[in-house]
PDB file of C-alpha atoms in Angstrom:
ATOM      1  CA  MET A 644      13.475   0.939  -4.096  1.00 33.00           C
ATOM      2  CA  VAL A 645      12.483   4.044  -2.143  1.00 35.00           C
ATOM      3  CA  GLY A 646      15.310   5.158   0.077  1.00 33.00           C
ATOM      4  CA  ALA A 647      17.150   1.855  -0.214  1.00 32.00           C
ATOM      5  CA  ARG A 648      20.609   2.988   0.784  1.00 35.00           C
ATOM      6  CA  ARG A 649      23.018   2.027   3.538  1.00 34.00           C
ATOM      7  CA  THR A 650      23.662   5.651   4.517  1.00 38.00           C
ATOM      8  CA  GLY A 651      21.122   7.695   6.450  1.00 44.00           C
ATOM      9  CA  SER A 652      18.082   8.738   4.392  1.00 69.00           C
ATOM     10  CA  TYR A 653      15.284  11.150   5.204  1.00 72.00           C
ATOM     11  CA  LEU A 654      11.938  10.977   3.488  1.00 74.00           C
ATOM     12  CA  THR A 655       9.193  13.540   3.190  1.00 69.00           C
ATOM     13  CA  ARG A 656       6.009  11.554   2.608  1.00 71.00           C
ATOM     14  CA  THR A 657       3.029  13.685   1.599  1.00 69.00           C
ATOM     15  CA  LYS A 658      -0.056  14.082  -0.583  1.00 75.00           C
ATOM     16  CA  ALA A 659      -1.321  17.107  -2.477  1.00 69.00           C
ATOM     17  CA  ARG A 660      -4.874  18.361  -2.294  1.00 65.00           C
ATOM     18  CA  GLY A 661      -6.794  21.543  -2.960  1.00 58.00           C
ATOM     19  CA  HIS A 662      -8.966  23.389  -5.424  1.00 53.00           C
ATOM     20  CA  ARG A 663      -8.977  22.133  -8.974  1.00 51.00           C
ATOM     21  CA  PRO A 664      -7.507  24.411 -11.639  1.00 50.00           C
ATOM     22  CA  LYS A 665      -9.790  25.794 -14.310  1.00 48.00           C
ATOM     23  CA  GLY A 666     -10.951  23.023 -16.624  1.00 44.00           C
ATOM     24  CA  TRP A 667     -10.115  20.306 -14.064  1.00 45.00           C
ATOM     25  CA  SER A 668     -13.296  18.239 -14.056  1.00 43.00           C
ATOM     26  CA  GLY A 669     -14.228  14.890 -12.584  1.00 45.00           C
ATOM     27  CA  GLY A 670     -14.162  13.140 -15.945  1.00 46.00           C
ATOM     28  CA  VAL A 671     -11.792  10.582 -17.396  1.00 43.00           C
ATOM     29  CA  ILE A 672      -9.240  13.236 -18.347  1.00 45.00           C
ATOM     30  CA  SER A 673      -8.855  14.511 -14.750  1.00 64.00           C
ATOM     31  CA  PRO A 674      -5.944  12.162 -13.812  1.00 67.00           C
ATOM     32  CA  LEU A 675      -4.059  13.340 -16.906  1.00 75.00           C
ATOM     33  CA  LEU A 676      -4.621  17.000 -16.033  1.00 76.00           C
ATOM     34  CA  ALA A 677      -3.586  16.343 -12.434  1.00 75.00           C
ATOM     35  CA  ASN A 678      -0.370  14.702 -13.584  1.00 82.00           C
ATOM     36  CA  LEU A 679       0.467  17.572 -15.940  1.00 86.00           C
ATOM     37  CA  TYR A 680      -0.313  20.192 -13.307  1.00 88.00           C
ATOM     38  CA  LEU A 681       1.854  18.603 -10.627  1.00 92.00           C
ATOM     39  CA  HIS A 682       4.634  18.032 -13.134  1.00 93.00           C
ATOM     40  CA  TYR A 683       4.988  21.801 -13.260  1.00 93.00           C
ATOM     41  CA  VAL A 684       4.179  22.564  -9.619  1.00 94.00           C
ATOM     42  CA  LEU A 685       6.348  19.829  -8.099  1.00 95.00           C
ATOM     43  CA  ASP A 686       8.528  17.855 -10.528  1.00 96.00           C
ATOM     44  CA  GLU A 687      10.108  20.795 -12.375  1.00 97.00           C
ATOM     45  CA  TRP A 688      10.371  22.821  -9.164  1.00 97.00           C
ATOM     46  CA  VAL A 689      12.376  20.085  -7.426  1.00 97.00           C
ATOM     47  CA  GLU A 690      14.652  19.564 -10.422  1.00 97.00           C
ATOM     48  CA  GLN A 691      15.285  23.193 -11.336  1.00 96.00           C
ATOM     49  CA  GLU A 692      15.010  25.151  -8.075  1.00 96.00           C
ATOM     50  CA  VAL A 693      15.380  22.759  -5.148  1.00 96.00           C
ATOM     51  CA  LYS A 694      18.307  20.546  -6.187  1.00 96.00           C
ATOM     52  CA  PRO A 695      20.835  23.395  -6.742  1.00 96.00           C
ATOM     53  CA  ARG A 696      20.246  24.654  -3.169  1.00 94.00           C
ATOM     54  CA  LEU A 697      20.732  21.367  -1.334  1.00 96.00           C
ATOM     55  CA  ARG A 698      23.813  20.071   0.456  1.00 95.00           C
ATOM     56  CA  GLY A 699      23.137  16.437  -0.373  1.00 95.00           C
ATOM     57  CA  ARG A 700      21.189  14.425  -2.920  1.00 95.00           C
ATOM     58  CA  VAL A 701      17.433  14.269  -3.419  1.00 95.00           C
ATOM     59  CA  PHE A 702      15.030  12.104  -5.388  1.00 94.00           C
ATOM     60  CA  LEU A 703      11.315  12.350  -6.073  1.00 96.00           C
ATOM     61  CA  ILE A 704       8.854   9.490  -6.602  1.00 94.00           C
ATOM     62  CA  ARG A 705       5.322  10.572  -7.466  1.00 93.00           C
ATOM     63  CA  TYR A 706       2.153   8.780  -8.513  1.00 90.00           C
ATOM     64  CA  ALA A 707      -0.595  11.289  -9.361  1.00 86.00           C
ATOM     65  CA  ASP A 708      -0.908  13.471  -6.229  1.00 87.00           C
ATOM     66  CA  ASP A 709       0.856  11.043  -3.900  1.00 90.00           C
ATOM     67  CA  PHE A 710       4.623  11.437  -3.623  1.00 93.00           C
ATOM     68  CA  VAL A 711       7.776  10.811  -1.620  1.00 94.00           C
ATOM     69  CA  LEU A 712      10.889  13.002  -1.485  1.00 95.00           C
ATOM     70  CA  GLY A 713      14.106  11.348  -0.353  1.00 95.00           C
ATOM     71  CA  PHE A 714      17.158  13.160   1.029  1.00 96.00           C
ATOM     72  CA  THR A 715      20.603  12.200   2.260  1.00 94.00           C
ATOM     73  CA  CYS A 716      20.757  15.280   4.529  1.00 94.00           C
ATOM     74  CA  GLU A 717      18.231  15.935   7.309  1.00 93.00           C
ATOM     75  CA  ALA A 718      18.650  19.725   7.046  1.00 95.00           C
ATOM     76  CA  ASP A 719      17.672  19.552   3.371  1.00 96.00           C
ATOM     77  CA  ALA A 720      14.606  17.493   4.187  1.00 95.00           C
ATOM     78  CA  ARG A 721      13.421  19.926   6.852  1.00 95.00           C
ATOM     79  CA  MET A 722      14.005  22.927   4.603  1.00 96.00           C
ATOM     80  CA  VAL A 723      11.992  21.475   1.720  1.00 96.00           C
ATOM     81  CA  LEU A 724       9.255  20.381   4.114  1.00 94.00           C
ATOM     82  CA  GLU A 725       8.899  24.040   5.131  1.00 95.00           C
ATOM     83  CA  LEU A 726       8.910  25.256   1.512  1.00 95.00           C
ATOM     84  CA  LEU A 727       6.373  22.765   0.156  1.00 95.00           C
ATOM     85  CA  PRO A 728       3.246  24.417   1.664  1.00 93.00           C
ATOM     86  CA  GLN A 729       4.317  27.787   0.241  1.00 95.00           C
ATOM     87  CA  ARG A 730       4.933  26.327  -3.208  1.00 95.00           C
ATOM     88  CA  PHE A 731       1.609  24.509  -3.293  1.00 93.00           C
ATOM     89  CA  SER A 732      -0.355  27.420  -1.843  1.00 92.00           C
ATOM     90  CA  ALA A 733       0.900  29.670  -4.627  1.00 94.00           C
ATOM     91  CA  HIS A 734      -0.787  27.333  -7.123  1.00 90.00           C
ATOM     92  CA  GLY A 735      -4.064  26.741  -5.312  1.00 87.00           C
ATOM     93  CA  LEU A 736      -3.016  23.491  -3.624  1.00 87.00           C
ATOM     94  CA  THR A 737      -2.370  22.390  -0.052  1.00 87.00           C
ATOM     95  CA  ILE A 738      -0.376  19.635   1.602  1.00 87.00           C
ATOM     96  CA  HIS A 739      -2.463  16.933   3.259  1.00 86.00           C
ATOM     97  CA  PRO A 740      -1.761  17.390   6.993  1.00 85.00           C
ATOM     98  CA  ASP A 741      -2.441  13.766   7.952  1.00 84.00           C
ATOM     99  CA  LYS A 742      -0.239  12.308   5.218  1.00 85.00           C
ATOM    100  CA  THR A 743       2.758  14.608   5.502  1.00 90.00           C
ATOM    101  CA  ARG A 744       5.675  13.755   7.749  1.00 90.00           C
ATOM    102  CA  LEU A 745       9.432  13.487   7.948  1.00 93.00           C
ATOM    103  CA  VAL A 746      10.784   9.944   8.205  1.00 92.00           C
ATOM    104  CA  ARG A 747      14.235   8.753   9.268  1.00 91.00           C
ATOM    105  CA  PHE A 748      14.432   5.919   6.762  1.00 91.00           C
ATOM    106  CA  GLY A 749      17.476   3.697   6.958  1.00 85.00           C
ATOM    107  CA  PRO A 750      18.897   0.535   8.541  1.00 84.00           C
ATOM    108  CA  ARG A 751      19.354   0.748  12.304  1.00 69.00           C
ATOM    109  CA  PRO A 752      22.454  -1.184  13.396  1.00 55.00           C
ATOM    110  CA  ARG A 753      22.577  -1.602  17.149  1.00 51.00           C
ATOM    111  CA  GLY A 754      24.790   0.819  18.986  1.00 47.00           C
ATOM    112  CA  ARG A 755      25.705   2.873  15.924  1.00 49.00           C
ATOM    113  CA  GLY A 756      24.449   6.074  14.376  1.00 48.00           C
ATOM    114  CA  PRO A 757      21.978   8.697  15.672  1.00 51.00           C
ATOM    115  CA  LYS A 758      18.849   7.339  17.298  1.00 50.00           C
ATOM    116  CA  HIS A 759      16.421  10.020  16.047  1.00 48.00           C
ATOM    117  CA  SER A 760      13.801   8.845  18.503  1.00 51.00           C
ATOM    118  CA  ASP A 761      11.605  11.788  17.480  1.00 59.00           C
ATOM    119  CA  LEU A 762      11.204  10.519  13.911  1.00 65.00           C
ATOM    120  CA  PRO A 763       9.281   7.485  12.613  1.00 73.00           C
ATOM    121  CA  HIS A 764      11.200   4.813  10.712  1.00 86.00           C
ATOM    122  CA  THR A 765       8.470   3.532   8.377  1.00 91.00           C
ATOM    123  CA  PHE A 766       6.077   5.119   5.913  1.00 92.00           C
ATOM    124  CA  ASP A 767       3.044   4.157   3.825  1.00 94.00           C
ATOM    125  CA  PHE A 768       3.039   4.727   0.079  1.00 94.00           C
ATOM    126  CA  LEU A 769       0.680   3.371  -2.599  1.00 94.00           C
ATOM    127  CA  GLY A 770      -0.923   0.916  -0.209  1.00 96.00           C
ATOM    128  CA  PHE A 771       2.278  -0.535   1.259  1.00 96.00           C
ATOM    129  CA  THR A 772       4.166   0.063   4.504  1.00 96.00           C
ATOM    130  CA  HIS A 773       7.870   0.360   3.671  1.00 95.00           C
ATOM    131  CA  TYR A 774      10.432  -0.557   6.306  1.00 93.00           C
ATOM    132  CA  TRP A 775      13.991  -1.822   6.779  1.00 92.00           C
ATOM    133  CA  ALA A 776      14.628  -5.372   7.986  1.00 90.00           C
ATOM    134  CA  LEU A 777      17.311  -8.030   7.952  1.00 88.00           C
ATOM    135  CA  SER A 778      17.163 -10.580   5.136  1.00 87.00           C
ATOM    136  CA  ARG A 779      17.708 -14.304   5.659  1.00 86.00           C
ATOM    137  CA  LYS A 780      21.361 -13.716   4.807  1.00 88.00           C
ATOM    138  CA  GLY A 781      21.663 -11.051   7.488  1.00 88.00           C
ATOM    139  CA  ARG A 782      21.695  -8.076   5.148  1.00 90.00           C
ATOM    140  CA  TRP A 783      19.669  -4.898   5.566  1.00 91.00           C
ATOM    141  CA  VAL A 784      16.967  -4.652   2.891  1.00 91.00           C
ATOM    142  CA  VAL A 785      13.807  -2.637   2.311  1.00 92.00           C
ATOM    143  CA  LYS A 786      10.617  -4.662   2.685  1.00 93.00           C
ATOM    144  CA  GLN A 787       6.940  -3.943   2.149  1.00 95.00           C
ATOM    145  CA  ASN A 788       3.767  -5.094   3.858  1.00 96.00           C
ATOM    146  CA  THR A 789       0.171  -4.287   3.073  1.00 98.00           C
ATOM    147  CA  ALA A 790      -0.613  -1.025   4.860  1.00 97.00           C
ATOM    148  CA  SER A 791      -2.979  -1.622   7.767  1.00 97.00           C
ATOM    149  CA  SER A 792      -5.472   0.947   6.486  1.00 96.00           C
ATOM    150  CA  ARG A 793      -5.647  -0.742   3.067  1.00 97.00           C
ATOM    151  CA  PHE A 794      -5.908  -4.194   4.653  1.00 98.00           C
ATOM    152  CA  THR A 795      -8.843  -3.066   6.783  1.00 98.00           C
ATOM    153  CA  ARG A 796     -10.532  -1.287   3.888  1.00 98.00           C
ATOM    154  CA  ALA A 797     -10.306  -4.315   1.592  1.00 98.00           C
ATOM    155  CA  LEU A 798     -11.634  -6.642   4.281  1.00 98.00           C
ATOM    156  CA  THR A 799     -14.488  -4.260   5.108  1.00 98.00           C
ATOM    157  CA  LYS A 800     -15.585  -4.206   1.471  1.00 98.00           C
ATOM    158  CA  ILE A 801     -15.642  -7.991   1.325  1.00 98.00           C
ATOM    159  CA  ALA A 802     -17.580  -8.189   4.590  1.00 98.00           C
ATOM    160  CA  ARG A 803     -20.212  -5.822   3.198  1.00 98.00           C
ATOM    161  CA  TRP A 804     -20.476  -7.895   0.037  1.00 98.00           C
ATOM    162  CA  CYS A 805     -20.833 -11.138   2.020  1.00 98.00           C
ATOM    163  CA  ARG A 806     -23.573  -9.603   4.116  1.00 97.00           C
ATOM    164  CA  ARG A 807     -25.497  -8.249   1.139  1.00 97.00           C
ATOM    165  CA  TYR A 808     -25.250 -11.368  -1.035  1.00 97.00           C
ATOM    166  CA  ARG A 809     -25.271 -14.086   1.623  1.00 95.00           C
ATOM    167  CA  HIS A 810     -28.418 -15.609   0.122  1.00 94.00           C
ATOM    168  CA  LEU A 811     -26.811 -16.353  -3.250  1.00 96.00           C
ATOM    169  CA  LYS A 812     -25.914 -19.915  -4.131  1.00 96.00           C
ATOM    170  CA  LEU A 813     -22.560 -21.038  -2.729  1.00 97.00           C
ATOM    171  CA  LYS A 814     -21.019 -21.400  -6.184  1.00 97.00           C
ATOM    172  CA  GLU A 815     -22.010 -17.845  -7.114  1.00 98.00           C
ATOM    173  CA  GLN A 816     -20.583 -16.503  -3.860  1.00 98.00           C
ATOM    174  CA  HIS A 817     -17.411 -18.519  -4.345  1.00 98.00           C
ATOM    175  CA  ASP A 818     -16.879 -17.258  -7.899  1.00 98.00           C
ATOM    176  CA  LYS A 819     -17.273 -13.629  -6.877  1.00 98.00           C
ATOM    177  CA  LEU A 820     -15.183 -13.889  -3.720  1.00 98.00           C
ATOM    178  CA  SER A 821     -12.429 -15.649  -5.653  1.00 98.00           C
ATOM    179  CA  GLN A 822     -12.322 -12.712  -8.077  1.00 98.00           C
ATOM    180  CA  LYS A 823     -12.035 -10.250  -5.205  1.00 98.00           C
ATOM    181  CA  VAL A 824      -9.308 -12.230  -3.436  1.00 98.00           C
ATOM    182  CA  ARG A 825      -7.317 -12.648  -6.663  1.00 97.00           C
ATOM    183  CA  GLY A 826      -7.597  -8.908  -7.260  1.00 97.00           C
ATOM    184  CA  HIS A 827      -6.104  -8.313  -3.824  1.00 98.00           C
ATOM    185  CA  TYR A 828      -3.246 -10.719  -4.564  1.00 97.00           C
ATOM    186  CA  ASN A 829      -2.609  -9.107  -7.949  1.00 96.00           C
ATOM    187  CA  TYR A 830      -1.837  -5.794  -6.289  1.00 97.00           C
ATOM    188  CA  TYR A 831      -0.352  -6.768  -2.941  1.00 97.00           C
ATOM    189  CA  GLY A 832       1.265 -10.044  -4.017  1.00 96.00           C
ATOM    190  CA  ILE A 833       4.929  -9.048  -3.867  1.00 95.00           C
ATOM    191  CA  THR A 834       8.008 -10.702  -2.423  1.00 92.00           C
ATOM    192  CA  GLY A 835       8.092 -10.420   1.375  1.00 91.00           C
ATOM    193  CA  ASN A 836       4.367  -9.803   1.828  1.00 96.00           C
ATOM    194  CA  SER A 837       3.275 -13.425   2.196  1.00 94.00           C
ATOM    195  CA  GLN A 838       2.266 -13.036   5.849  1.00 95.00           C
ATOM    196  CA  SER A 839      -0.163 -10.223   5.056  1.00 97.00           C
ATOM    197  CA  LEU A 840      -1.595 -12.179   2.130  1.00 97.00           C
ATOM    198  CA  SER A 841      -2.123 -15.283   4.282  1.00 97.00           C
ATOM    199  CA  SER A 842      -3.726 -13.197   6.998  1.00 98.00           C
ATOM    200  CA  PHE A 843      -6.061 -11.643   4.449  1.00 98.00           C
ATOM    201  CA  GLN A 844      -7.185 -15.041   3.170  1.00 98.00           C
ATOM    202  CA  THR A 845      -7.792 -16.246   6.750  1.00 98.00           C
ATOM    203  CA  ARG A 846      -9.871 -13.176   7.582  1.00 98.00           C
ATOM    204  CA  VAL A 847     -11.929 -13.537   4.395  1.00 98.00           C
ATOM    205  CA  ILE A 848     -12.684 -17.164   5.297  1.00 98.00           C
ATOM    206  CA  ARG A 849     -13.885 -16.054   8.739  1.00 98.00           C
ATOM    207  CA  VAL A 850     -16.035 -13.255   7.326  1.00 98.00           C
ATOM    208  CA  TRP A 851     -17.591 -15.616   4.796  1.00 98.00           C
ATOM    209  CA  LYS A 852     -18.419 -18.108   7.552  1.00 97.00           C
ATOM    210  CA  LYS A 853     -19.981 -15.378   9.677  1.00 96.00           C
ATOM    211  CA  TRP A 854     -22.468 -14.295   7.026  1.00 96.00           C
ATOM    212  CA  LEU A 855     -23.232 -17.788   5.787  1.00 95.00           C
ATOM    213  CA  GLY A 856     -24.190 -18.592   9.371  1.00 93.00           C
ATOM    214  CA  ARG A 857     -26.673 -15.723   9.420  1.00 92.00           C
ATOM    215  CA  ARG A 858     -28.558 -16.511   6.240  1.00 87.00           C
ATOM    216  CA  ASN A 859     -30.363 -19.475   7.799  1.00 75.00           C
ATOM    217  CA  ARG A 860     -30.559 -19.443  11.586  1.00 70.00           C
ATOM    218  CA  GLU A 861     -32.431 -22.755  11.642  1.00 59.00           C
ATOM    219  CA  ARG A 862     -29.422 -24.668  10.302  1.00 75.00           C
ATOM    220  CA  LYS A 863     -26.235 -24.227  12.314  1.00 86.00           C
ATOM    221  CA  TRP A 864     -23.218 -23.211  10.188  1.00 92.00           C
ATOM    222  CA  ASN A 865     -20.279 -24.297  12.321  1.00 93.00           C
ATOM    223  CA  TRP A 866     -16.605 -24.614  11.434  1.00 96.00           C
ATOM    224  CA  ALA A 867     -16.911 -28.296  10.544  1.00 95.00           C
ATOM    225  CA  ARG A 868     -19.551 -27.508   7.956  1.00 94.00           C
ATOM    226  CA  HIS A 869     -17.617 -24.478   6.736  1.00 96.00           C
ATOM    227  CA  ARG A 870     -14.443 -26.534   6.214  1.00 97.00           C
ATOM    228  CA  ARG A 871     -16.368 -29.113   4.204  1.00 97.00           C
ATOM    229  CA  MET A 872     -17.714 -26.327   2.029  1.00 97.00           C
ATOM    230  CA  LEU A 873     -14.180 -24.923   1.547  1.00 98.00           C
ATOM    231  CA  GLU A 874     -12.992 -28.317   0.325  1.00 97.00           C
ATOM    232  CA  ARG A 875     -15.505 -28.022  -2.489  1.00 97.00           C
ATOM    233  CA  TYR A 876     -15.177 -24.258  -2.961  1.00 98.00           C
ATOM    234  CA  PRO A 877     -11.643 -23.290  -1.879  1.00 98.00           C
ATOM    235  CA  LEU A 878     -10.571 -19.671  -2.017  1.00 98.00           C
ATOM    236  CA  PRO A 879      -7.416 -18.854  -4.023  1.00 97.00           C
ATOM    237  CA  ARG A 880      -4.205 -19.504  -2.110  1.00 96.00           C
ATOM    238  CA  PRO A 881      -1.933 -16.532  -1.340  1.00 95.00           C
ATOM    239  CA  ILE A 882       0.652 -16.003  -4.057  1.00 92.00           C
ATOM    240  CA  ALA A 883       3.372 -13.437  -4.755  1.00 88.00           C
ATOM    241  CA  VAL A 884       2.313 -12.397  -8.248  1.00 87.00           C
ATOM    242  CA  ARG A 885       5.335 -10.115  -8.571  1.00 78.00           C
ATOM    243  CA  SER A 886       8.005 -12.338  -7.060  1.00 69.00           C
ATOM    244  CA  VAL A 887      11.682 -11.381  -7.228  1.00 56.00           C
ATOM    245  CA  LEU A 888      12.619 -15.005  -6.556  1.00 51.00           C
ATOM    246  CA  ARG A 889      10.383 -16.314  -9.340  1.00 50.00           C
ATOM    247  CA  HIS A 890      11.761 -13.700 -11.744  1.00 44.00           C
ATOM    248  CA  THR A 891      15.337 -14.619 -10.844  1.00 41.00           C
ATOM    249  CA  ALA A 892      14.627 -18.321 -11.300  1.00 40.00           C
ATOM    250  CA  THR A 893      13.093 -17.664 -14.716  1.00 42.00           C
ATOM    251  CA  MET A 894      16.133 -15.665 -15.814  1.00 37.00           C
ATOM    252  CA  THR A 895      18.446 -18.391 -14.546  1.00 38.00           C
ATOM    253  CA  ARG A 896      16.627 -21.084 -16.506  1.00 47.00           C
ATOM    254  CA  GLY A 897      16.668 -18.872 -19.579  1.00 49.00           C
ATOM    255  CA  THR A 898      20.426 -18.349 -19.463  1.00 44.00           C
ATOM    256  CA  GLY A 899      21.312 -21.931 -18.619  1.00 46.00           C
TER     257      GLY A 899
END
């Protein structure tokens, strides 16, 4: 897990952007070219030139042009953060200013360790907000929630669909909405994110009610009527598709 260590960790969270190299089109092959290009510009640079100059350890996690650099030494993190724009500029790229920041990422026991009040303690990556929290057993662990921006974006898309297709038959609306909700669960359904998933389902139910109520103003669509409809056409229940607990239970049964 990103930065999951008991000692202090510093993360540089950023995103590359800029002019496309020659031959970099908008076709299907573009993601492959982007990955190859950044492998040279970033991956090999970190491994061959950055690592030998650092005091502590470093790791890189990258998905296409979105990446996180983790350090055990704050001075190393700040140095690389200063060098990144120069490295990218030399190859026709820039660092996204709104998605680049230094994060003090680690457990925060009370009364111990530097406070670093000037640095954030969470970061968003690949649609999730990553943060440290205490487990049920009282241990510090890294958890993830659906990033607020992704939550809002997904809900906005569903609201637009409900508004546009509010005159379809209820079964047709239910089938399509169920597909959309399941798609959301398939990506964000991980261990520890149940609250966000439940909140998403609740908000979708409210949005659906809102636009069903506006398709026929002569017949009132109140909550009582909406609940009766949901009994016949229930939306998928929140589920952790990628559950650590379910995986552990499966392994236990298999070895028993």
